[in-house]
Amino acid sequence: MDLKILSLATDKTTDKLQEFLQTLKDDDLASLLQNQAVKGRAVGTLLRAVLKGSPCSEEDGALRRYKIYSCCIQLVESGDLQQDVASEIIGLLMLEVHHFPGPLLVDLASDFVGAVREDRLVNGKSLELLPIILTALATKKEVLACGKGDLNGEEYKRQLIDTLCSVRWPQRYMIQLTSVFKDVCLTPEEMNLVVAKVLTMFSKLNLQEIPPLVYQLLVLSSKGSRRSVLDGIIAFFRELDKQHREEQSSDELSELITAPADELYHVEGTVILHIVFAIKLDCELGRELLKHLKAGQQGDPSKCLCPFSIALLLSLTRIQRFEEQVFDLLKTSVVKSFKDLQLLQGSKFLQTLVPQRTCVSTMILEVVRNSVHSWDHVTQGLIEFGFILMDSYGPKKILDGKAVEIGTSLSKMTNQHACKLGANILLETFKIHEMIRQEILEQVLNRVVTRTSSPINHFLDLFSDIIMYAPLILQNCSKVTETFDYLTFLPLQTVQGLLKAVQPLLKISMSMRDSLILVLRKAMFASQLDARKSAVAGFLLLLKNFKVLGSLPSSQCTQSIGVTQVRVDVHSRYSAVANETFCLEIIDSLKRSLGQQADIRLMLYDGFYDVLRRNSQLASSIMQTLFSQLKQFYEPEPDLLPPLKLGACVLTQGSQIFLQEPLDHLLSCIQHCLAWYKSRVVPLQQGDEGEEEEEELYSELDDMLESITVRMIKSELEDFELDKSADFSQNTNVGIKNNICACLIMGVCEVLMEYNFSISNFSKSKFEEILSLFTCYKKFSDILSEKAGKGKAKMTSKVSDSLLSLKFVSDLLTALFRDSIQSHEESLSVLRSSGEFMHYAVNVTLQKIQQLIRTGHVSGPDGQNPDKIFQNLCDITRVLLWRYTSIPTSVEESGKKEKGKSISLLCLEGLQKTFSVVLQFYQPKVQQFLQALDVMGTEEEEAGVTVTQRASFQIRQFQRSLLNLLSSEEDDFNSKEALLLIAVLSTLSRLLEPTSPQFVQMLSWTSKICKEYSQEDASFCKSLMNLFFSLHVLYKSPVTLLRDLSQDIHGQLGDIDQDVEIEKTDHFAVVNLRTAAPTVCLLVLSQAEKVLEEVDWLIAKIKGSANQETLSDKVTPDASSQAVPPTLLIEKAIVMQLGTLVTFFHELVQTALPSGSCVDTLLKGLSKIYSTLTAFVKYYLQVCQSSRGIPNTVEKLVKLSGSHLTPVCYSFISYVQNKSSDAPKCSEKEKAAVSTTMAKVLRETKPIPNLVFAIEQYEKFLIQLSKKSKVNLMQHMKLSTSRDFKIKGSVLDMVLREDEEDENEEGTASAHTQQDREPAKKRRKKCLS
């Protein structure tokens, strides 16, 4: 039979073939095709012959052809055919589809839809035919009969696609079904339908099946709906990630896919690769992705940005055209996220409306952790982004050797967080990815080496963290060794930071240590001073960190980096004996430095104590070196005055005078080393011969210091050749030399005071010597104060810091103020009897704390050790607190009047500084700090007390002090003390938890002070109100407070209309005639601006959310219903805020404010509220199409602004312009001239035109909203006043009288000229507006 069909098919005509085929039954033909296909014979030839004999022009042929198609489709789906046979059959069927008449095409397509609905397809191979059928159907223009009516081919295709997307797709051929549509021409509506269907199928697939389906979807997206595709993919993986995070803490099964995290992240990585590949081929897809994510920034960023989308963006940076845009988008997202977080944390009003979202920084760090799952395409982007953040947001300026941030406090905090995030990204990436470690290290070190003029502390910190993590990995790193070659060219701070960071490597790598020593030795002989200083700094660091056998354990000499070094010591290959040789070698090198400039000697003296404390076995060598140095400047004769050769300490080179030997620092170093030796080494000695030699050295040093003390006390000013008649000017060599010598003597006196105190054991004679030394110090201090004058600061800046150590200052204060031991009473009375000495002790304390605030450390021993500094701060604060609360300032000042501040006031200043320091540098230790201040209670009681409770206890003490001060007579009011008390309360109040009752108590107390106490001191009022506002915003919005304050200001200053009498309100007594303007006025306007910023932020949020809802409605129509309630709440809150602010401005704008800053700030504030109102109206223009319409509250707000604000704004503008005509006691001519000048100035200033423009913009958009919403919002708005041209009657009369009296023609001509000019001005203003 098959042979006959084939032979008939060779004929030129098909008549016989048709006749033969008509004689065959359909089943026979189907069996024949099936047998041939299964056997794999030439089924293609047979099928061609059958189709040739079944022309579609005849009804029988078309039906037979339809049945053949049905048979072949069943054959292909049966799975009995070989792959090539099935492909050949499908190929032949594809070629013949377009011959089918429309009705049969409809039947064929319907068969496919039915097969999908009933899950009759086995392998989905036949689905390759469906796109051809749908395309052929769309070309049929004739009307096709259908159950629901008559449709043409295109319409029927739409109906079939609709039906196909509404049925359930079997999981096994979902990918084939998706690929069907890529070859069909789809309308945008059909495209959206198909994309929505495929996206809903994601959750029904196994994870491994998702990447191929995503690939098909991306191919399909080239036809359109790119944003929907990307949004759907991102949303799916965002939910999947969220699901996995939740599953980490729970074993419950979810409706979504549950799979190991490893598998999920591998799938995500594959999908990201597919998307990036698709973007390479279709740039429009990349642009849509960026548009989609940028749009999401305005609303809730967490709906667009998630770990998956961030990883996708970072992968996209490999495509050059998108690289810059992606990094800009990520930078903006990070900064916006941090700013939003700061804004939320600082406002209770916002916290109640907007829930806390996941920060973008958390998501980025999650991407870093996930990148371990073969996300190599993400890591390069991560590294670049980390460095971009560090470069863009690191500190930009160096001031006094310290990196400082530039900008407002909000931007500073944001920049610090962004920079820290960049460092965390790089550190975590370094830990996870071994392959890119070299690149990260190279880039960090390149920045350290090349950026000599900008701060690089953040890079040094990162470098240190990297080394701490992997010292063994980096021990043979050539890049670190290469960096050593640049040490001599780097700033000293950079060298110190770099060498401190590489200490762990030097402990385990001999080659690295040798390379460094070679570089340092060369630097010791460099011609540049900075290079030699770097060498000394490097050698001192080495001495501190290499332990010598027999040295005291490191627990007894805690170092700021000691904890880490102990861990590294475990891997050390070097013995302590070798270290000793190495260290002694270094000391020999350093001895040569003692002959160099004063700066280098200073570094050595400051560093030797730390070396000694770390390596006690080097004590003998170091002390011998110091002893030899001191002998050069010591007068051995016991009766010779003065005891020191001060002349030898000063060097004259040509016409210049220099300090050659910082003798005071040398003595300070010796004194501290002696004290350490006596307290730590002597108790452990056993009496060896070597130790006896050391004993002799130390006793000789003791004798020398004792002799210097006695002789310094005996010395008069004349002995130093520095009496009051001596020259101290900065313009002569003698004067400069005398200044240097005086500073040296003062330093020596301080060192000797500390030395004698340390050995005194509370001996009365020693304390008398200390007082005598102080008298000597005071003489020179007074002379310098009197004589040096303005030039003093220039010369003494380097030695202005006191040489007393922080530990001694702490001990001295404790002894002076808190020591109540009976046996000490007599000796301490010597020091306590001197008021000047007591003042000096507290002043030095303040100086030390100020130095800590400025630089982060203090001079002297342990000045770099944060733990020791903290302990001393606790002791100092405890003493100052006791002294201030025990002896109030009022009691002290009533007793005796001395020049300068009283001790109690100095103590209060010290308290204010210490509280600030602790919050700045020791935030984690606040609990410990407050516990140290309150020594009462048992340990059990102490354990349960919170920071809030402890801070509240301290706050109450200062509250009592402030109340006492405010209750005193007005003449006795101490403004400085009040300001300090407010500063202390402000600092302590930051420790209170805003939800705690203690915080509420603090707020109500501050409110009570503001309401009940009236002080005319403007600075006190400003500080108090700032404290009040800072507390109030953390409790609730301050708008009602602003309204009350504006009424008080209005009552105090009067109305702009002098005929109107204002009823005075007395909400807050702190607002009086002296403080109302400018102090309180500027403060409330500043707060109003902050409230408007918050409202603007909320409007931007709900605008963005509305956009997101509009977009998501296209994919998931009921997604918006969930977001409506919070949006409504926010809208209501915005209306309340703006309504109250309108009443606030209504009061202020009618107030007779003085010219200047108040008027300017008010005009700017008015422009701002109108801009915010305009933004709110624009929001309703965007959303009013929905069924909600315009709420009544918004109508009321518009009415309020129209009736209460706009009219008085124009009155205020007229008041400001007319104010110039009130110039007192001047002739009419002068008055007219002043009026003209002022009018010109006002026309040229921006605030008034800006305000008018803002009002007009508001009214313009109100008109648009009225038309769109069919609500007449303009009925409450009055027509704007035209102020372009105004005839002032009084001025006109005056000019006319002058014209009559004046006979000079030039004067008349001048008047005419002026008249001619006016209309021109009017025309110009009209054009501009």
PDB file of C-alpha atoms in Angstrom, residues 740-935:
ATOM      1  CA  ILE A 740      62.103  78.358  75.167  1.00  0.00           C
ATOM      2  CA  CYS A 741      63.984  78.300  78.486  1.00  0.00           C
ATOM      3  CA  ALA A 742      60.925  79.423  80.451  1.00  0.00           C
ATOM      4  CA  CYS A 743      58.828  76.648  78.872  1.00  0.00           C
ATOM      5  CA  LEU A 744      61.565  74.105  79.695  1.00  0.00           C
ATOM      6  CA  ILE A 745      61.664  75.238  83.330  1.00  0.00           C
ATOM      7  CA  MET A 746      57.875  74.998  83.607  1.00  0.00           C
ATOM      8  CA  GLY A 747      58.013  71.458  82.173  1.00  0.00           C
ATOM      9  CA  VAL A 748      60.826  70.474  84.570  1.00  0.00           C
ATOM     10  CA  CYS A 749      58.820  71.817  87.513  1.00  0.00           C
ATOM     11  CA  GLU A 750      55.810  69.737  86.480  1.00  0.00           C
ATOM     12  CA  VAL A 751      57.920  66.584  86.132  1.00  0.00           C
ATOM     13  CA  LEU A 752      59.514  67.168  89.551  1.00  0.00           C
ATOM     14  CA  MET A 753      56.089  67.736  91.129  1.00  0.00           C
ATOM     15  CA  GLU A 754      54.931  64.355  89.840  1.00  0.00           C
ATOM     16  CA  TYR A 755      58.214  62.695  90.906  1.00  0.00           C
ATOM     17  CA  ASN A 756      58.042  64.058  94.446  1.00  0.00           C
ATOM     18  CA  PHE A 757      54.387  63.117  94.778  1.00  0.00           C
ATOM     19  CA  SER A 758      55.158  59.543  93.698  1.00  0.00           C
ATOM     20  CA  ILE A 759      57.908  59.119  96.333  1.00  0.00           C
ATOM     21  CA  SER A 760      56.310  61.288  99.028  1.00  0.00           C
ATOM     22  CA  ASN A 761      54.236  58.647 100.807  1.00  0.00           C
ATOM     23  CA  PHE A 762      52.194  61.648 102.045  1.00  0.00           C
ATOM     24  CA  SER A 763      55.177  63.294 103.703  1.00  0.00           C
ATOM     25  CA  LYS A 764      54.527  66.900 104.682  1.00  0.00           C
ATOM     26  CA  SER A 765      58.039  68.024 103.675  1.00  0.00           C
ATOM     27  CA  LYS A 766      57.631  66.544 100.197  1.00  0.00           C
ATOM     28  CA  PHE A 767      54.284  68.279  99.745  1.00  0.00           C
ATOM     29  CA  GLU A 768      55.919  71.546 100.789  1.00  0.00           C
ATOM     30  CA  GLU A 769      58.540  70.931  98.104  1.00  0.00           C
ATOM     31  CA  ILE A 770      55.753  70.281  95.561  1.00  0.00           C
ATOM     32  CA  LEU A 771      54.140  73.577  96.504  1.00  0.00           C
ATOM     33  CA  SER A 772      57.498  75.369  96.179  1.00  0.00           C
ATOM     34  CA  LEU A 773      57.974  73.811  92.725  1.00  0.00           C
ATOM     35  CA  PHE A 774      54.499  74.977  91.798  1.00  0.00           C
ATOM     36  CA  THR A 775      55.421  78.502  92.962  1.00  0.00           C
ATOM     37  CA  CYS A 776      58.425  78.382  90.634  1.00  0.00           C
ATOM     38  CA  TYR A 777      56.181  77.090  87.798  1.00  0.00           C
ATOM     39  CA  LYS A 778      53.641  79.848  88.484  1.00  0.00           C
ATOM     40  CA  LYS A 779      56.267  82.592  88.333  1.00  0.00           C
ATOM     41  CA  PHE A 780      57.308  81.620  84.822  1.00  0.00           C
ATOM     42  CA  SER A 781      53.733  81.005  83.758  1.00  0.00           C
ATOM     43  CA  ASP A 782      52.747  84.509  84.882  1.00  0.00           C
ATOM     44  CA  ILE A 783      55.770  86.105  83.198  1.00  0.00           C
ATOM     45  CA  LEU A 784      54.967  84.383  79.896  1.00  0.00           C
ATOM     46  CA  SER A 785      51.334  85.431  80.165  1.00  0.00           C
ATOM     47  CA  GLU A 786      52.301  89.038  80.761  1.00  0.00           C
ATOM     48  CA  LYS A 787      55.276  89.393  78.432  1.00  0.00           C
ATOM     49  CA  ALA A 788      54.756  87.100  75.489  1.00  0.00           C
ATOM     50  CA  GLY A 789      51.370  88.577  74.561  1.00  0.00           C
ATOM     51  CA  LYS A 790      50.007  87.656  71.165  1.00  0.00           C
ATOM     52  CA  GLY A 791      53.182  85.952  70.001  1.00  0.00           C
ATOM     53  CA  LYS A 792      52.981  83.398  72.802  1.00  0.00           C
ATOM     54  CA  ALA A 793      50.884  80.854  70.946  1.00  0.00           C
ATOM     55  CA  LYS A 794      53.277  80.644  68.029  1.00  0.00           C
ATOM     56  CA  MET A 795      56.268  79.551  70.069  1.00  0.00           C
ATOM     57  CA  THR A 796      54.750  77.489  72.811  1.00  0.00           C
ATOM     58  CA  SER A 797      52.281  75.432  70.773  1.00  0.00           C
ATOM     59  CA  LYS A 798      54.505  72.342  70.822  1.00  0.00           C
ATOM     60  CA  VAL A 799      55.072  72.369  74.574  1.00  0.00           C
ATOM     61  CA  SER A 800      51.742  73.794  75.709  1.00  0.00           C
ATOM     62  CA  ASP A 801      50.396  70.396  76.791  1.00  0.00           C
ATOM     63  CA  SER A 802      51.113  69.645  80.431  1.00  0.00           C
ATOM     64  CA  LEU A 803      53.749  66.990  81.128  1.00  0.00           C
ATOM     65  CA  LEU A 804      51.777  65.572  84.045  1.00  0.00           C
ATOM     66  CA  SER A 805      50.502  62.065  83.330  1.00  0.00           C
ATOM     67  CA  LEU A 806      46.771  61.327  83.380  1.00  0.00           C
ATOM     68  CA  LYS A 807      47.311  58.790  86.167  1.00  0.00           C
ATOM     69  CA  PHE A 808      49.048  61.416  88.330  1.00  0.00           C
ATOM     70  CA  VAL A 809      46.321  63.981  87.618  1.00  0.00           C
ATOM     71  CA  SER A 810      43.737  61.391  88.725  1.00  0.00           C
ATOM     72  CA  ASP A 811      45.702  60.540  91.904  1.00  0.00           C
ATOM     73  CA  LEU A 812      46.316  64.215  92.703  1.00  0.00           C
ATOM     74  CA  LEU A 813      42.635  65.141  92.358  1.00  0.00           C
ATOM     75  CA  THR A 814      41.639  62.189  94.528  1.00  0.00           C
ATOM     76  CA  ALA A 815      44.138  63.218  97.197  1.00  0.00           C
ATOM     77  CA  LEU A 816      43.101  66.886  97.130  1.00  0.00           C
ATOM     78  CA  PHE A 817      39.336  66.376  97.181  1.00  0.00           C
ATOM     79  CA  ARG A 818      38.477  62.886  98.409  1.00  0.00           C
ATOM     80  CA  ASP A 819      41.295  61.689 100.710  1.00  0.00           C
ATOM     81  CA  SER A 820      39.922  61.687 104.256  1.00  0.00           C
ATOM     82  CA  ILE A 821      42.509  59.399 105.920  1.00  0.00           C
ATOM     83  CA  GLN A 822      43.519  60.939 109.225  1.00  0.00           C
ATOM     84  CA  SER A 823      47.273  60.357 108.800  1.00  0.00           C
ATOM     85  CA  HIS A 824      47.253  62.196 105.445  1.00  0.00           C
ATOM     86  CA  GLU A 825      45.315  65.177 106.764  1.00  0.00           C
ATOM     87  CA  GLU A 826      48.279  67.281 107.926  1.00  0.00           C
ATOM     88  CA  SER A 827      50.427  66.823 104.835  1.00  0.00           C
ATOM     89  CA  LEU A 828      47.535  67.354 102.376  1.00  0.00           C
ATOM     90  CA  SER A 829      46.529  70.558 104.139  1.00  0.00           C
ATOM     91  CA  VAL A 830      49.764  72.029 102.725  1.00  0.00           C
ATOM     92  CA  LEU A 831      48.494  71.578  99.149  1.00  0.00           C
ATOM     93  CA  ARG A 832      44.856  72.310  99.984  1.00  0.00           C
ATOM     94  CA  SER A 833      45.827  75.642 101.552  1.00  0.00           C
ATOM     95  CA  SER A 834      46.894  76.917  98.115  1.00  0.00           C
ATOM     96  CA  GLY A 835      43.871  77.902  96.048  1.00  0.00           C
ATOM     97  CA  GLU A 836      46.103  78.496  93.030  1.00  0.00           C
ATOM     98  CA  PHE A 837      47.475  74.958  93.214  1.00  0.00           C
ATOM     99  CA  MET A 838      43.933  73.541  93.457  1.00  0.00           C
ATOM    100  CA  HIS A 839      42.936  75.600  90.404  1.00  0.00           C
ATOM    101  CA  TYR A 840      46.024  74.391  88.577  1.00  0.00           C
ATOM    102  CA  ALA A 841      45.236  70.729  89.311  1.00  0.00           C
ATOM    103  CA  VAL A 842      41.698  71.037  87.887  1.00  0.00           C
ATOM    104  CA  ASN A 843      42.864  73.118  84.911  1.00  0.00           C
ATOM    105  CA  VAL A 844      45.437  70.478  83.944  1.00  0.00           C
ATOM    106  CA  THR A 845      42.672  67.857  84.165  1.00  0.00           C
ATOM    107  CA  LEU A 846      40.564  69.889  81.734  1.00  0.00           C
ATOM    108  CA  GLN A 847      43.540  70.270  79.430  1.00  0.00           C
ATOM    109  CA  LYS A 848      44.142  66.512  79.395  1.00  0.00           C
ATOM    110  CA  ILE A 849      40.484  65.736  78.668  1.00  0.00           C
ATOM    111  CA  GLN A 850      40.431  68.349  75.906  1.00  0.00           C
ATOM    112  CA  GLN A 851      43.523  66.725  74.389  1.00  0.00           C
ATOM    113  CA  LEU A 852      41.699  63.385  74.466  1.00  0.00           C
ATOM    114  CA  ILE A 853      38.683  64.891  72.674  1.00  0.00           C
ATOM    115  CA  ARG A 854      40.944  66.491  70.069  1.00  0.00           C
ATOM    116  CA  THR A 855      43.288  63.596  69.272  1.00  0.00           C
ATOM    117  CA  GLY A 856      41.775  60.446  70.767  1.00  0.00           C
ATOM    118  CA  HIS A 857      44.724  59.943  73.144  1.00  0.00           C
ATOM    119  CA  VAL A 858      46.733  61.837  75.782  1.00  0.00           C
ATOM    120  CA  SER A 859      50.435  62.593  76.137  1.00  0.00           C
ATOM    121  CA  GLY A 860      52.490  60.742  78.718  1.00  0.00           C
ATOM    122  CA  PRO A 861      52.707  57.074  79.752  1.00  0.00           C
ATOM    123  CA  ASP A 862      49.724  54.856  78.866  1.00  0.00           C
ATOM    124  CA  GLY A 863      48.372  57.748  76.819  1.00  0.00           C
ATOM    125  CA  GLN A 864      47.661  55.372  73.927  1.00  0.00           C
ATOM    126  CA  ASN A 865      46.164  52.643  76.108  1.00  0.00           C
ATOM    127  CA  PRO A 866      42.356  52.955  75.955  1.00  0.00           C
ATOM    128  CA  ASP A 867      41.742  50.726  79.004  1.00  0.00           C
ATOM    129  CA  LYS A 868      44.067  52.714  81.276  1.00  0.00           C
ATOM    130  CA  ILE A 869      42.669  56.030  79.982  1.00  0.00           C
ATOM    131  CA  PHE A 870      39.127  54.812  80.670  1.00  0.00           C
ATOM    132  CA  GLN A 871      40.012  53.784  84.205  1.00  0.00           C
ATOM    133  CA  ASN A 872      41.589  57.184  84.883  1.00  0.00           C
ATOM    134  CA  LEU A 873      38.551  58.933  83.390  1.00  0.00           C
ATOM    135  CA  CYS A 874      36.272  57.013  85.771  1.00  0.00           C
ATOM    136  CA  ASP A 875      38.385  58.068  88.764  1.00  0.00           C
ATOM    137  CA  ILE A 876      38.608  61.709  87.628  1.00  0.00           C
ATOM    138  CA  THR A 877      34.859  61.948  86.955  1.00  0.00           C
ATOM    139  CA  ARG A 878      34.031  60.455  90.331  1.00  0.00           C
ATOM    140  CA  VAL A 879      36.186  63.080  92.109  1.00  0.00           C
ATOM    141  CA  LEU A 880      34.904  66.017  90.024  1.00  0.00           C
ATOM    142  CA  LEU A 881      31.305  64.922  90.566  1.00  0.00           C
ATOM    143  CA  TRP A 882      31.805  64.693  94.320  1.00  0.00           C
ATOM    144  CA  ARG A 883      33.537  68.087  94.456  1.00  0.00           C
ATOM    145  CA  TYR A 884      30.866  69.857  92.394  1.00  0.00           C
ATOM    146  CA  THR A 885      27.874  68.388  94.250  1.00  0.00           C
ATOM    147  CA  SER A 886      29.480  68.830  97.707  1.00  0.00           C
ATOM    148  CA  ILE A 887      30.566  72.443  97.301  1.00  0.00           C
ATOM    149  CA  PRO A 888      28.209  74.280  94.897  1.00  0.00           C
ATOM    150  CA  THR A 889      29.533  77.214  92.919  1.00  0.00           C
ATOM    151  CA  SER A 890      27.299  79.694  94.743  1.00  0.00           C
ATOM    152  CA  VAL A 891      28.752  78.667  98.138  1.00  0.00           C
ATOM    153  CA  GLU A 892      32.335  78.823  96.863  1.00  0.00           C
ATOM    154  CA  GLU A 893      31.968  82.182  95.109  1.00  0.00           C
ATOM    155  CA  SER A 894      30.209  83.831  98.042  1.00  0.00           C
ATOM    156  CA  GLY A 895      33.162  82.880 100.271  1.00  0.00           C
ATOM    157  CA  LYS A 896      35.855  84.624  98.237  1.00  0.00           C
ATOM    158  CA  LYS A 897      36.148  86.311  94.941  1.00  0.00           C
ATOM    159  CA  GLU A 898      39.128  85.170  92.894  1.00  0.00           C
ATOM    160  CA  LYS A 899      40.106  85.969  89.367  1.00  0.00           C
ATOM    161  CA  GLY A 900      38.897  83.451  86.819  1.00  0.00           C
ATOM    162  CA  LYS A 901      36.502  80.568  87.255  1.00  0.00           C
ATOM    163  CA  SER A 902      35.837  78.969  90.616  1.00  0.00           C
ATOM    164  CA  ILE A 903      36.992  75.395  91.261  1.00  0.00           C
ATOM    165  CA  SER A 904      33.384  74.152  91.297  1.00  0.00           C
ATOM    166  CA  LEU A 905      32.760  75.691  87.887  1.00  0.00           C
ATOM    167  CA  LEU A 906      35.970  74.130  86.556  1.00  0.00           C
ATOM    168  CA  CYS A 907      34.835  70.788  87.971  1.00  0.00           C
ATOM    169  CA  LEU A 908      31.512  71.148  86.175  1.00  0.00           C
ATOM    170  CA  GLU A 909      33.329  71.972  82.939  1.00  0.00           C
ATOM    171  CA  GLY A 910      35.465  68.868  83.482  1.00  0.00           C
ATOM    172  CA  LEU A 911      32.330  66.752  84.022  1.00  0.00           C
ATOM    173  CA  GLN A 912      30.798  68.043  80.820  1.00  0.00           C
ATOM    174  CA  LYS A 913      33.947  67.122  78.881  1.00  0.00           C
ATOM    175  CA  THR A 914      34.368  63.655  80.466  1.00  0.00           C
ATOM    176  CA  PHE A 915      30.752  62.698  79.739  1.00  0.00           C
ATOM    177  CA  SER A 916      31.244  63.767  76.110  1.00  0.00           C
ATOM    178  CA  VAL A 917      34.521  61.804  75.848  1.00  0.00           C
ATOM    179  CA  VAL A 918      32.969  58.617  77.220  1.00  0.00           C
ATOM    180  CA  LEU A 919      30.078  58.823  74.762  1.00  0.00           C
ATOM    181  CA  GLN A 920      32.457  59.582  71.893  1.00  0.00           C
ATOM    182  CA  PHE A 921      35.174  56.955  72.507  1.00  0.00           C
ATOM    183  CA  TYR A 922      33.806  54.480  75.050  1.00  0.00           C
ATOM    184  CA  GLN A 923      30.134  53.958  74.118  1.00  0.00           C
ATOM    185  CA  PRO A 924      30.230  50.185  74.836  1.00  0.00           C
ATOM    186  CA  LYS A 925      31.613  50.858  78.338  1.00  0.00           C
ATOM    187  CA  VAL A 926      28.955  53.373  79.417  1.00  0.00           C
ATOM    188  CA  GLN A 927      27.418  50.907  81.897  1.00  0.00           C
ATOM    189  CA  GLN A 928      30.823  50.327  83.520  1.00  0.00           C
ATOM    190  CA  PHE A 929      31.495  54.087  83.590  1.00  0.00           C
ATOM    191  CA  LEU A 930      28.213  54.975  85.319  1.00  0.00           C
ATOM    192  CA  GLN A 931      28.713  52.096  87.752  1.00  0.00           C
ATOM    193  CA  ALA A 932      32.118  53.544  88.692  1.00  0.00           C
ATOM    194  CA  LEU A 933      30.477  56.890  89.528  1.00  0.00           C
ATOM    195  CA  ASP A 934      27.898  55.349  91.829  1.00  0.00           C
ATOM    196  CA  VAL A 935      29.834  53.226  94.318  1.00  0.00           C
TER     197      VAL A 935
END
